[in-house]
Coordinates of C-alpha atoms in Angstrom, one line a residue:
Chain A
M202 CA 99.1 109.7 89.7
C203 CA 96.0 112.1 89.8
V204 CA 94.0 108.8 89.6
A205 CA 95.9 107.3 92.6
D206 CA 95.1 110.2 94.4
G207 CA 91.5 110.4 93.5
V208 CA 91.3 106.7 94.9
V209 CA 92.8 107.2 98.4
G210 CA 90.2 110.3 98.2
L211 CA 87.5 107.9 97.3
S212 CA 88.6 105.7 100.3
F213 CA 89.1 108.5 102.7
G214 CA 85.4 109.7 102.2
A215 CA 84.0 106.4 102.2
I216 CA 85.6 105.2 105.2
T217 CA 85.3 108.4 107.4
V218 CA 81.6 108.4 106.6
G219 CA 81.6 104.9 107.1
E220 CA 83.2 105.5 110.8
G221 CA 79.9 107.5 111.4
L222 CA 81.4 110.8 110.9
P223 CA 79.1 113.3 109.1
V224 CA 79.1 113.8 105.6
W225 CA 80.5 117.6 105.5
L226 CA 83.6 116.4 107.4
P227 CA 85.9 114.7 104.9
M228 CA 85.0 117.6 102.8
L229 CA 85.7 120.3 104.7
L230 CA 89.2 118.5 105.9
S231 CA 90.1 118.1 102.1
V232 CA 89.3 122.2 100.8
V233 CA 90.7 123.7 104.1
V234 CA 93.7 121.2 105.0
F235 CA 94.5 119.3 101.7
A236 CA 96.8 117.4 103.4
G237 CA 96.1 113.1 103.4
A238 CA 97.7 111.9 106.2
A239 CA 96.9 114.5 108.3
Q240 CA 93.2 114.0 107.7
F241 CA 93.3 110.3 108.0
M242 CA 95.0 111.1 111.4
F243 CA 92.4 113.8 112.0
V244 CA 89.3 111.4 111.3
G245 CA 90.9 108.1 112.7
L246 CA 91.3 110.2 116.2
V247 CA 88.1 111.4 116.2
A248 CA 86.2 108.2 115.2
S249 CA 87.9 106.5 118.0
G250 CA 86.4 108.9 120.4
G251 CA 89.7 110.9 120.7
N252 CA 89.7 114.2 122.0
P253 CA 89.4 117.0 119.0
V254 CA 92.2 118.7 120.6
A255 CA 94.5 115.7 120.1
A256 CA 93.4 115.2 116.8
V257 CA 94.6 118.5 115.8
L258 CA 97.8 118.4 117.5
A259 CA 98.3 114.9 116.2
G260 CA 97.1 116.6 112.7
L261 CA 99.5 119.3 112.9
L262 CA 102.8 117.5 113.8
V263 CA 102.2 115.1 110.8
N264 CA 102.0 118.2 108.8
L265 CA 105.1 119.9 110.3
R266 CA 107.0 118.3 106.9
H267 CA 105.4 121.0 104.7
V268 CA 107.8 123.6 107.1
V269 CA 110.6 121.6 105.3
F270 CA 109.0 121.2 101.7
G271 CA 108.4 125.0 101.8
F272 CA 112.4 125.7 102.3
T273 CA 113.4 123.5 99.6
V274 CA 110.8 124.8 96.5
G275 CA 110.1 127.9 98.0
D276 CA 111.5 129.5 94.8
V277 CA 108.5 128.2 92.7
V278 CA 105.6 129.1 94.8
G279 CA 105.9 132.8 93.8
R280 CA 105.2 135.8 95.8
G281 CA 101.9 137.8 97.1
W282 CA 98.7 136.3 96.4
Q283 CA 100.2 133.9 94.1
R284 CA 102.1 132.5 97.1
A285 CA 99.1 132.3 99.3
A286 CA 97.6 130.0 96.6
G287 CA 100.8 128.3 95.9
S288 CA 101.5 127.4 99.4
H289 CA 98.0 125.8 99.8
V290 CA 99.0 123.3 97.1
M291 CA 102.2 122.1 98.3
V292 CA 101.7 118.7 98.8
D293 CA 104.0 115.5 98.9
E294 CA 103.3 115.0 95.4
S295 CA 103.6 118.3 93.8
V296 CA 107.1 119.0 95.8
A297 CA 108.4 115.5 94.5
F298 CA 107.3 116.4 90.7
A299 CA 108.8 120.1 91.3
L300 CA 112.4 118.4 92.3
A301 CA 112.7 116.0 89.6
Q302 CA 112.7 119.2 87.2
P303 CA 116.0 120.1 86.3
D304 CA 115.5 124.2 86.1
G305 CA 113.5 126.8 87.6
E306 CA 110.8 127.4 84.9
R307 CA 109.9 123.8 84.5
R308 CA 110.3 123.1 88.0
R309 CA 107.6 126.0 88.4
A310 CA 105.1 124.5 85.8
A311 CA 105.4 121.1 87.3
Y312 CA 104.8 122.2 90.5
W313 CA 101.7 124.3 90.1
G314 CA 100.5 121.7 87.3
C315 CA 100.5 118.7 89.6
G316 CA 99.6 120.6 92.9
V317 CA 96.4 122.1 91.2
L318 CA 95.7 118.8 89.3
V319 CA 95.8 116.9 92.8
F320 CA 93.7 119.5 94.7
V321 CA 91.1 119.2 92.3
C322 CA 91.1 115.3 92.1
W323 CA 91.5 114.7 95.4
N324 CA 88.4 116.9 96.2
V325 CA 86.5 115.3 93.8
G326 CA 87.5 111.6 95.0
V327 CA 86.4 112.7 98.8
L328 CA 83.3 114.0 97.5
A329 CA 82.3 110.9 95.6
G330 CA 83.5 108.5 98.3
A331 CA 81.2 110.6 101.1
F332 CA 78.5 110.2 99.3
L333 CA 79.2 106.6 98.6
G334 CA 80.0 106.1 102.3
T335 CA 76.3 107.1 102.8
A336 CA 74.7 104.1 100.9
V337 CA 76.5 101.6 103.1
S338 CA 74.5 100.6 105.7
D339 CA 76.5 98.6 107.6
P340 CA 80.3 99.5 107.4
A341 CA 81.7 96.8 109.7
A342 CA 80.4 93.9 107.4
L343 CA 82.1 95.3 104.5
G344 CA 85.2 95.2 106.1
L345 CA 85.7 99.0 106.0
D346 CA 87.1 99.4 109.5
A347 CA 90.1 97.3 108.0
A348 CA 90.6 99.3 105.1
F349 CA 91.2 102.2 107.1
P350 CA 94.4 101.1 108.5
A351 CA 95.4 99.1 105.4
V352 CA 95.2 102.5 103.4
L353 CA 97.6 104.3 105.7
L354 CA 99.8 101.7 105.8
A355 CA 100.3 101.4 102.3
L356 CA 101.1 104.8 102.4
V357 CA 103.6 105.0 104.8
L358 CA 105.4 101.5 104.0
P359 CA 107.5 102.7 101.3
A360 CA 109.2 105.2 104.1
L361 CA 109.6 102.3 106.3
R362 CA 112.1 100.6 103.9
D363 CA 114.5 103.0 105.4
R364 CA 116.0 101.4 108.8
S365 CA 116.1 103.8 111.2
T366 CA 112.7 105.5 110.3
A367 CA 111.5 101.6 110.5
Q368 CA 113.3 101.2 114.2
A369 CA 111.6 104.5 115.4
A370 CA 108.3 103.3 113.8
A371 CA 108.3 99.8 116.1
V372 CA 109.4 101.4 118.9
G373 CA 106.5 104.2 118.7
V374 CA 103.8 101.4 117.8
V375 CA 104.7 99.2 121.0
V376 CA 104.3 102.4 123.0
A377 CA 101.3 103.4 121.5
L378 CA 99.9 99.9 122.0
A379 CA 101.1 99.2 125.5
T380 CA 99.5 102.7 126.7
A381 CA 96.3 102.5 124.8
P382 CA 94.1 100.7 127.2
F383 CA 95.0 103.2 129.8
L384 CA 94.6 106.6 128.0
Q385 CA 91.9 108.4 126.3
A386 CA 92.5 107.7 122.4
G387 CA 94.9 110.4 120.5
L388 CA 97.5 110.3 123.3
P389 CA 99.2 106.8 122.6
V390 CA 99.8 108.0 118.9
L391 CA 101.3 111.0 120.2
L392 CA 103.3 109.1 123.1
A393 CA 104.5 107.0 119.7
L394 CA 107.1 110.0 119.1
S395 CA 109.3 108.7 122.0
G396 CA 110.5 106.2 119.1
V397 CA 112.1 109.1 117.4
V398 CA 114.0 110.3 120.6
V399 CA 115.0 106.3 120.8
A400 CA 116.0 106.2 117.0
L401 CA 118.1 109.9 117.6
A402 CA 119.9 108.8 120.7
R403 CA 121.7 106.2 119.0
P404 CA 124.7 106.9 117.3
E405 CA 124.6 108.1 113.4
P406 CA 125.6 105.4 110.9
V407 CA 129.1 106.3 109.9
A408 CA 129.7 107.0 106.1
A409 CA 131.8 104.4 104.2
Chain B
M74 CA 79.6 119.8 115.6
T75 CA 80.9 123.2 116.5
T76 CA 83.6 121.7 118.1
L77 CA 84.4 119.7 115.1
V78 CA 84.4 122.9 112.5
A79 CA 86.3 125.0 114.9
A80 CA 88.9 121.7 115.1
V81 CA 89.1 121.6 111.3
L82 CA 89.8 125.2 111.0
V83 CA 92.6 125.3 113.6
L84 CA 94.1 122.5 111.8
G85 CA 93.6 124.3 108.3
V86 CA 95.1 127.7 109.5
G87 CA 98.3 125.8 111.3
T88 CA 98.9 123.7 108.3
F89 CA 98.6 126.7 106.1
A90 CA 101.2 128.7 108.4
F91 CA 103.6 125.5 108.2
R92 CA 103.0 125.7 104.2
Y93 CA 103.5 129.5 103.9
A94 CA 106.7 129.6 106.6
G95 CA 109.2 128.2 104.0
P96 CA 108.2 130.3 101.2
A97 CA 108.5 133.0 103.4
L98 CA 111.6 132.6 105.5
R99 CA 114.0 130.9 103.1
E100 CA 115.7 134.0 102.2
R101 CA 116.4 134.6 105.7
M102 CA 117.4 131.5 107.0
T103 CA 118.1 127.7 106.5
L104 CA 116.9 124.5 108.2
P105 CA 119.4 122.3 109.3
P106 CA 119.3 119.0 108.1
R107 CA 119.0 117.1 111.4
V108 CA 115.8 119.0 111.6
E109 CA 114.8 117.9 108.5
R110 CA 115.5 114.3 109.1
L111 CA 113.7 114.7 112.5
L112 CA 110.6 115.8 111.1
G113 CA 110.4 113.4 107.7
M114 CA 110.8 110.4 110.6
S115 CA 108.6 111.9 113.4
T116 CA 105.4 112.1 110.7
I117 CA 106.0 108.3 109.6
V118 CA 106.4 107.7 113.4
L119 CA 103.0 109.1 114.2
L120 CA 101.3 107.4 111.2
A121 CA 102.4 103.9 112.0
A122 CA 101.3 104.1 115.3
L123 CA 98.1 105.4 114.4
V124 CA 97.9 102.1 111.9
A125 CA 98.6 100.0 114.8
T126 CA 96.0 101.6 117.6
S127 CA 93.1 101.5 114.7
T128 CA 94.1 98.4 113.8
M129 CA 94.3 96.5 116.9
L130 CA 91.8 98.6 119.2
D131 CA 88.1 100.2 119.1
G132 CA 88.8 103.1 121.6
R133 CA 90.6 101.5 124.7
E134 CA 89.6 97.9 124.2
F135 CA 91.0 95.1 121.7
D136 CA 87.7 94.3 120.3
S137 CA 88.6 92.2 117.0
V138 CA 90.0 89.7 115.1
A139 CA 88.7 90.0 111.6
R140 CA 90.1 93.5 111.4
P141 CA 93.6 92.7 112.5
A142 CA 93.7 89.7 110.0
G143 CA 92.4 92.1 107.1
V144 CA 95.0 94.5 107.5
V145 CA 97.7 92.2 107.9
V146 CA 96.5 90.8 104.5
G147 CA 96.9 94.4 103.0
A148 CA 100.1 94.7 104.6
V149 CA 101.5 91.8 102.9
L150 CA 100.4 92.5 99.8
A151 CA 101.6 96.1 100.1
W152 CA 104.8 94.8 101.0
R153 CA 105.0 92.8 97.7
R154 CA 104.0 96.3 96.3
A155 CA 100.8 95.3 94.6
P156 CA 98.4 98.1 93.2
F157 CA 97.0 100.3 96.1
V158 CA 93.3 99.4 95.2
V159 CA 94.2 95.6 95.4
V160 CA 95.6 96.6 99.0
V161 CA 92.4 98.2 100.4
L162 CA 90.1 95.7 98.7
A163 CA 92.0 92.4 100.0
A164 CA 91.9 94.1 103.2
A165 CA 88.2 94.7 103.5
G166 CA 87.7 91.9 101.8
T167 CA 89.4 89.4 104.6
A168 CA 87.8 91.0 107.4
A169 CA 84.2 91.3 105.8
V170 CA 84.8 87.0 104.9
L171 CA 85.8 86.4 108.4
R172 CA 82.8 88.2 110.2
L173 CA 80.4 86.3 107.9
L174 CA 82.2 83.3 109.0
G175 CA 81.3 84.7 112.9
V176 CA 84.7 85.7 113.8
P177 CA 84.4 89.0 115.8

């Protein structure tokens, strides 16, 4: 899994620089924000000429899920200064790993071990990718612009196998594409949230 | 550049606040399951919309055929649970070959 994160990080670094953004940006994001999906969101919107405010807003919305994570695994994060460090390594992987362990002590070990390892792999991958990206002279000729959405799609696809999430996403995609020619980049993606409203307006599936 | 650094820092501080909120507040309150579901779904919808717009458009213009074609190839492979590296290389490779053939 660490290798997988490293490869995603490598793609993130290379693609960000390939989009014409400065080489320090992917590295700063990866240390300070340390959340893959939000970083892709931020870079995607900034690279397409979007307002940085919209990019920050979209990134924050993507990261809201960490509030839920914190309530779920808060007991293994620790207290005092440990809580600060432990919170920063709260990512999808460390939370999933912790939840897969039955008891408190093993849970704590899994959370911290996985979190720190992912932090290291992710940042090493991004660092390598960013420098690799500077060596590419014509990113479009290599199809790097197609790699960006493909990477993201591969990351969200498992969640789209859930039917109501897929319906919400479909509505959101249509709204975003329909409004994109008329609005500043970034806003259409935020408007896609209307898809969630549509999904919630439908009656809850009745449990058998 | 200053704007970009500031934006990254705001995103970083906000993200940290989200991460810190759960461990700090969980002894005093709980989250309703409906809120959890809503947040999970919102994340996926935002990312799916970003996939769609960054596939189809450059800024406000539908500008390319090679890029969407590459993404579709990647999507099919990802749906069939191909390894991540294969998905990425196939998407980029398809777009690159089409461009080599003169497709925009």
